[in-house]
N, CA, C and O atoms as a printed pandas DataFrame, in Angstrom:
     atom_number atom_name residue_name chain_id  residue_number  x_coord  y_coord  z_coord
0              1         N          UNK        A               1   97.813  101.853   93.529
1              2        CA          UNK        A               1   96.979  103.029   93.427
2              3         C          UNK        A               1   95.860  102.759   92.428
3              4         O          UNK        A               1   96.075  102.014   91.472
4              5         N          UNK        A               2   94.695  103.327   92.610
5              6        CA          UNK        A               2   93.643  103.142   91.605
6              7         C          UNK        A               2   94.008  103.938   90.362
7              8         O          UNK        A               2   94.616  105.004   90.459
8              9         N          UNK        A               3   93.644  103.430   89.208
9             10        CA          UNK        A               3   93.965  104.133   87.978
10            11         C          UNK        A               3   93.629  103.301   86.764
11            12         O          UNK        A               3   92.897  102.315   86.852
12            13         N          UNK        A               4   94.168  103.702   85.634
13            14        CA          UNK        A               4   93.922  103.051   84.357
14            15         C          UNK        A               4   95.267  102.657   83.753
15            16         O          UNK        A               4   96.177  103.482   83.667
16            17         N          UNK        A               5   95.394  101.401   83.335
17            18        CA          UNK        A               5   96.618  100.946   82.672
18            19         C          UNK        A               5   96.648  101.557   81.277
19            20         O          UNK        A               5   95.775  101.279   80.454
20            21         N          UNK        A               6   97.648  102.385   81.011
21            22        CA          UNK        A               6   97.808  103.000   79.701
22            23         C          UNK        A               6   98.584  102.054   78.792
23            24         O          UNK        A               6   98.223  101.863   77.631
24            25         N          UNK        A               7   99.664  101.458   79.332
25            26        CA          UNK        A               7  100.467  100.532   78.528
26            27         C          UNK        A               7  101.258   99.588   79.423
27            28         O          UNK        A               7  101.582   99.907   80.567
28            29         N          UNK        A               8  101.557   98.421   78.872
29            30        CA          UNK        A               8  102.441   97.438   79.500
30            31         C          UNK        A               8  103.641   97.317   78.562
31            32         O          UNK        A               8  103.474   97.029   77.377
32            33         N          UNK        A               9  104.848   97.534   79.085
33            34        CA          UNK        A               9  106.040   97.598   78.242
34            35         C          UNK        A               9  106.863   96.316   78.228
35            36         O          UNK        A               9  107.911   96.265   77.583
36            37         N          UNK        A              10  106.406   95.279   78.929
37            38        CA          UNK        A              10  107.152   94.023   79.003
38            39         C          UNK        A              10  106.227   92.848   78.696
39            40         O          UNK        A              10  105.011   93.007   78.589
40            41         N          UNK        A              11  106.826   91.668   78.557
41            42        CA          UNK        A              11  106.066   90.447   78.292
42            43         C          UNK        A              11  106.433   89.394   79.318
43            44         O          UNK        A              11  107.502   89.459   79.925
44            45         N          UNK        A              12  105.549   88.421   79.514
45            46        CA          UNK        A              12  105.840   87.309   80.428
46            47         C          UNK        A              12  107.094   86.589   79.958
47            48         O          UNK        A              12  107.274   86.352   78.764
48            49         N          UNK        A              13  107.960   86.241   80.907
49            50        CA          UNK        A              13  109.198   85.542   80.593
50            51         C          UNK        A              13  110.361   86.463   80.246
51            52         O          UNK        A              13  111.492   86.001   80.100
52            53         N          UNK        A              14  110.098   87.748   80.115
53            54        CA          UNK        A              14  111.140   88.705   79.759
54            55         C          UNK        A              14  112.015   89.042   80.959
55            56         O          UNK        A              14  111.514   89.217   82.070
56            57         N          UNK        A              15  113.313   89.131   80.736
57            58        CA          UNK        A              15  114.242   89.586   81.770
58            59         C          UNK        A              15  114.255   91.110   81.737
59            60         O          UNK        A              15  114.364   91.712   80.669
60            61         N          UNK        A              16  114.144   91.732   82.911
61            62        CA          UNK        A              16  114.162   93.191   83.005
62            63         C          UNK        A              16  115.340   93.632   83.859
63            64         O          UNK        A              16  115.785   92.909   84.751
64            65         N          UNK        A              17  115.830   94.813   83.577
65            66        CA          UNK        A              17  116.945   95.397   84.318
66            67         C          UNK        A              17  116.424   96.474   85.263
67            68         O          UNK        A              17  115.350   97.031   85.036
68            69         N          UNK        A              18  117.167   96.766   86.308
69            70        CA          UNK        A              18  116.804   97.829   87.241
70            71         C          UNK        A              18  116.609   99.129   86.466
71            72         O          UNK        A              18  117.445   99.497   85.640
72            73         N          UNK        A              19  115.508   99.821   86.735
73            74        CA          UNK        A              19  115.213  101.088   86.078
74            75         C          UNK        A              19  114.435  100.969   84.786
75            76         O          UNK        A              19  114.004  101.980   84.231
76            77         N          UNK        A              20  114.248   99.753   84.294
77            78        CA          UNK        A              20  113.518   99.556   83.043
78            79         C          UNK        A              20  112.030   99.827   83.252
79            80         O          UNK        A              20  111.470   99.444   84.279
80            81         N          UNK        A              21  111.389  100.484   82.289
81            82        CA          UNK        A              21  109.955  100.762   82.356
82            83         C          UNK        A              21  109.168   99.474   82.220
83            84         O          UNK        A              21  109.417   98.674   81.318
84            85         N          UNK        A              22  108.207   99.275   83.130
85            86        CA          UNK        A              22  107.354   98.096   83.125
86            87         C          UNK        A              22  105.957   98.412   82.599
87            88         O          UNK        A              22  105.409   97.679   81.776
88            89         N          UNK        A              23  105.389   99.514   83.087
89            90        CA          UNK        A              23  104.024   99.876   82.714
90            91         C          UNK        A              23  103.802  101.356   82.967
91            92         O          UNK        A              23  104.550  101.997   83.705
92            93         N          UNK        A              24  102.763  101.884   82.344
93            94        CA          UNK        A              24  102.336  103.260   82.585
94            95         C          UNK        A              24  100.908  103.226   83.084
95            96         O          UNK        A              24  100.043  102.595   82.475
96            97         N          UNK        A              25  100.657  103.913   84.206
97            98        CA          UNK        A              25   99.335  103.960   84.828
98            99         C          UNK        A              25   98.906  105.418   84.914
99           100         O          UNK        A              25   99.662  106.271   85.378
100          101         N          UNK        A              26   97.687  105.698   84.463
101          102        CA          UNK        A              26   97.123  107.038   84.595
102          103         C          UNK        A              26   96.284  107.074   85.867
103          104         O          UNK        A              26   95.350  106.287   86.026
104          105         N          UNK        A              27   96.619  107.983   86.764
105          106        CA          UNK        A              27   95.891  108.130   88.023
106          107         C          UNK        A              27   95.839  109.605   88.385
107          108         O          UNK        A              27   96.847  110.306   88.300
108          109         N          UNK        A              28   94.691  110.067   88.780
109          110        CA          UNK        A              28   94.509  111.472   89.177
110          111         C          UNK        A              28   94.994  112.424   88.084
111          112         O          UNK        A              28   95.627  113.439   88.372
112          113         N          UNK        A              29   94.691  112.087   86.827
113          114        CA          UNK        A              29   95.031  112.892   85.649
114          115         C          UNK        A              29   96.536  113.023   85.423
115          116         O          UNK        A              29   96.984  113.938   84.732
116          117         N          UNK        A              30   97.316  112.107   86.007
117          118        CA          UNK        A              30   98.768  112.097   85.806
118          119         C          UNK        A              30   99.191  110.716   85.311
119          120         O          UNK        A              30   98.616  109.706   85.717
120          121         N          UNK        A              31  100.185  110.674   84.444
121          122        CA          UNK        A              31  100.743  109.399   84.011
122          123         C          UNK        A              31  101.896  109.031   84.925
123          124         O          UNK        A              31  102.823  109.818   85.116
124          125         N          UNK        A              32  101.836  107.836   85.489
125          126        CA          UNK        A              32  102.868  107.335   86.386
126          127         C          UNK        A              32  103.578  106.171   85.699
127          128         O          UNK        A              32  102.948  105.178   85.338
128          129         N          UNK        A              33  104.881  106.298   85.522
129          130        CA          UNK        A              33  105.670  105.246   84.888
130          131         C          UNK        A              33  106.198  104.338   85.992
131          132         O          UNK        A              33  106.911  104.783   86.891
132          133         N          UNK        A              34  105.836  103.049   85.910
133          134        CA          UNK        A              34  106.306  102.064   86.885
134          135         C          UNK        A              34  107.573  101.430   86.340
135          136         O          UNK        A              34  107.596  100.944   85.209
136          137         N          UNK        A              35  108.642  101.437   87.156
137          138        CA          UNK        A              35  109.946  100.922   86.725
138          139         C          UNK        A              35  110.403   99.795   87.640
139          140         O          UNK        A              35  110.030   99.736   88.812
140          141         N          UNK        A              36  111.214   98.903   87.088
141          142        CA          UNK        A              36  111.757   97.785   87.855
142          143         C          UNK        A              36  112.725   98.298   88.916
143          144         O          UNK        A              36  113.571   99.145   88.629
144          145         N          UNK        A              37  112.606   97.797   90.116
145          146        CA          UNK        A              37  113.515   98.175   91.199
146          147         C          UNK        A              37  114.838   97.437   91.101
147          148         O          UNK        A              37  115.869   97.942   91.545
148          149         N          UNK        A              38  114.812   96.243   90.519
149          150        CA          UNK        A              38  116.028   95.447   90.375
150          151         C          UNK        A              38  115.859   94.482   89.202
151          152         O          UNK        A              38  114.769   94.357   88.645
152          153         N          UNK        A              39  116.930   93.813   88.839
153          154        CA          UNK        A              39  116.903   92.847   87.746
154          155         C          UNK        A              39  116.016   91.669   88.131
155          156         O          UNK        A              39  116.007   91.243   89.286
156          157         N          UNK        A              40  115.268   91.145   87.160
157          158        CA          UNK        A              40  114.398   90.004   87.416
158          159         C          UNK        A              40  113.752   89.515   86.136
159          160         O          UNK        A              40  114.035   90.009   85.045
160          161         N          UNK        A              41  112.871   88.524   86.295
161          162        CA          UNK        A              41  112.145   87.946   85.170
162          163         C          UNK        A              41  110.655   88.093   85.437
163          164         O          UNK        A              41  110.181   87.777   86.528
164          165         N          UNK        A              42  109.915   88.577   84.436
165          166        CA          UNK        A              42  108.470   88.741   84.566
166          167         C          UNK        A              42  107.830   87.357   84.551
167          168         O          UNK        A              42  107.958   86.622   83.571
168          169         N          UNK        A              43  107.145   87.002   85.629
169          170        CA          UNK        A              43  106.500   85.687   85.748
170          171         C          UNK        A              43  105.110   85.716   85.107
171          172         O          UNK        A              43  104.816   84.919   84.215
172          173         N          UNK        A              44  104.260   86.636   85.564
173          174        CA          UNK        A              44  102.910   86.757   85.005
174          175         C          UNK        A              44  102.526   88.225   84.905
175          176         O          UNK        A              44  102.997   89.063   85.674
176          177         N          UNK        A              45  101.667   88.516   83.946
177          178        CA          UNK        A              45  101.099   89.855   83.805
178          179         C          UNK        A              45   99.591   89.698   83.959
179          180         O          UNK        A              45   98.941   89.016   83.167
180          181         N          UNK        A              46   99.045   90.340   84.993
181          182        CA          UNK        A              46   97.636   90.172   85.335
182          183         C          UNK        A              46   96.744   91.273   84.769
183          184         O          UNK        A              46   95.522   91.190   84.888
184          185         N          UNK        A              47   97.325   92.295   84.160
185          186        CA          UNK        A              47   96.546   93.417   83.637
186          187         C          UNK        A              47   96.965   93.700   82.206
187          188         O          UNK        A              47   98.037   93.287   81.763
188          189         N          UNK        A              48   96.106   94.408   81.493
189          190        CA          UNK        A              48   96.426   94.793   80.116
190          191         C          UNK        A              48   96.031   96.243   79.903
191          192         O          UNK        A              48   95.275   96.809   80.693
192          193         N          UNK        A              49   96.536   96.840   78.846
193          194        CA          UNK        A              49   96.211   98.234   78.543
194          195         C          UNK        A              49   94.694   98.411   78.483
195          196         O          UNK        A              49   93.988   97.612   77.867
196          197         N          UNK        A              50   94.209   99.465   79.128
197          198        CA          UNK        A              50   92.777   99.745   79.156
198          199         C          UNK        A              50   92.074   99.253   80.404
199          200         O          UNK        A              50   90.933   99.641   80.658
200          201         N          UNK        A              51   92.736   98.392   81.204
201          202        CA          UNK        A              51   92.143   97.882   82.444
202          203         C          UNK        A              51   92.131   98.960   83.520
203          204         O          UNK        A              51   93.071   99.746   83.637
204          205         N          UNK        A              52   91.063   98.986   84.301
205          206        CA          UNK        A              52   90.996   99.855   85.476
206          207         C          UNK        A              52   91.545   99.097   86.665
207          208         O          UNK        A              52   91.283   97.904   86.822
208          209         N          UNK        A              53   92.309   99.783   87.503
209          210        CA          UNK        A              53   92.916   99.156   88.667
210          211         C          UNK        A              53   92.261   99.644   89.950
211          212         O          UNK        A              53   91.951  100.827   90.092
212          213         N          UNK        A              54   92.054   98.725   90.875
213          214        CA          UNK        A              54   91.628   99.074   92.225
214          215         C          UNK        A              54   92.890   99.268   93.070
215          216         O          UNK        A              54   93.989   98.923   92.636
216          217         N          UNK        A              55   92.731   99.817   94.265
217          218        CA          UNK        A              55   93.859   99.991   95.167
218          219         C          UNK        A              55   94.499   98.631   95.454
219          220         O          UNK        A              55   93.790   97.672   95.757
220          221         N          UNK        A              56   95.807   98.535   95.365
221          222        CA          UNK        A              56   96.592   97.330   95.638
222          223         C          UNK        A              56   96.313   96.167   94.689
223          224         O          UNK        A              56   96.661   95.031   95.009
224          225         N          UNK        A              57   95.703   96.410   93.546
225          226        CA          UNK        A              57   95.458   95.338   92.578
226          227         C          UNK        A              57   96.759   94.939   91.898
227          228         O          UNK        A              57   97.582   95.796   91.576
228          229         N          UNK        A              58   96.946   93.654   91.681
229          230        CA          UNK        A              58   98.150   93.114   91.062
230          231         C          UNK        A              58   98.231   93.483   89.585
231          232         O          UNK        A              58   97.260   93.339   88.843
232          233         N          UNK        A              59   99.398   93.960   89.172
233          234        CA          UNK        A              59   99.637   94.246   87.755
234          235         C          UNK        A              59  100.494   93.145   87.156
235          236         O          UNK        A              59  100.157   92.593   86.108
236          237         N          UNK        A              60  101.617   92.819   87.824
237          238        CA          UNK        A              60  102.485   91.743   87.339
238          239         C          UNK        A              60  103.278   91.151   88.506
239          240         O          UNK        A              60  103.452   91.777   89.552
240          241         N          UNK        A              61  103.750   89.922   88.287
241          242        CA          UNK        A              61  104.577   89.219   89.289
242          243         C          UNK        A              61  105.925   88.894   88.667
243          244         O          UNK        A              61  106.067   88.798   87.447
244          245         N          UNK        A              62  106.911   88.728   89.542
245          246        CA          UNK        A              62  108.264   88.412   89.110
246          247         C          UNK        A              62  108.757   87.130   89.740
247          248         O          UNK        A              62  108.312   86.749   90.823
248          249         N          UNK        A              63  109.682   86.459   89.061
249          250        CA          UNK        A              63  110.284   85.232   89.612
250          251         C          UNK        A              63  111.386   85.608   90.567
251          252         O          UNK        A              63  112.027   84.731   91.146
């Protein structure tokens, strides 16, 4: 979704658990908390707090 990255709550190489908060995106005047769907490891983070996102723009990848 298009929006603004408010915060990134993880780091590259970090193991995350299902339900863990990954990032917060502000879109349409609402804050949307993005959470991990399953356990994994953050491979890369392509965005940082303050970045504007286009539709379908990559925020982070997992191994």
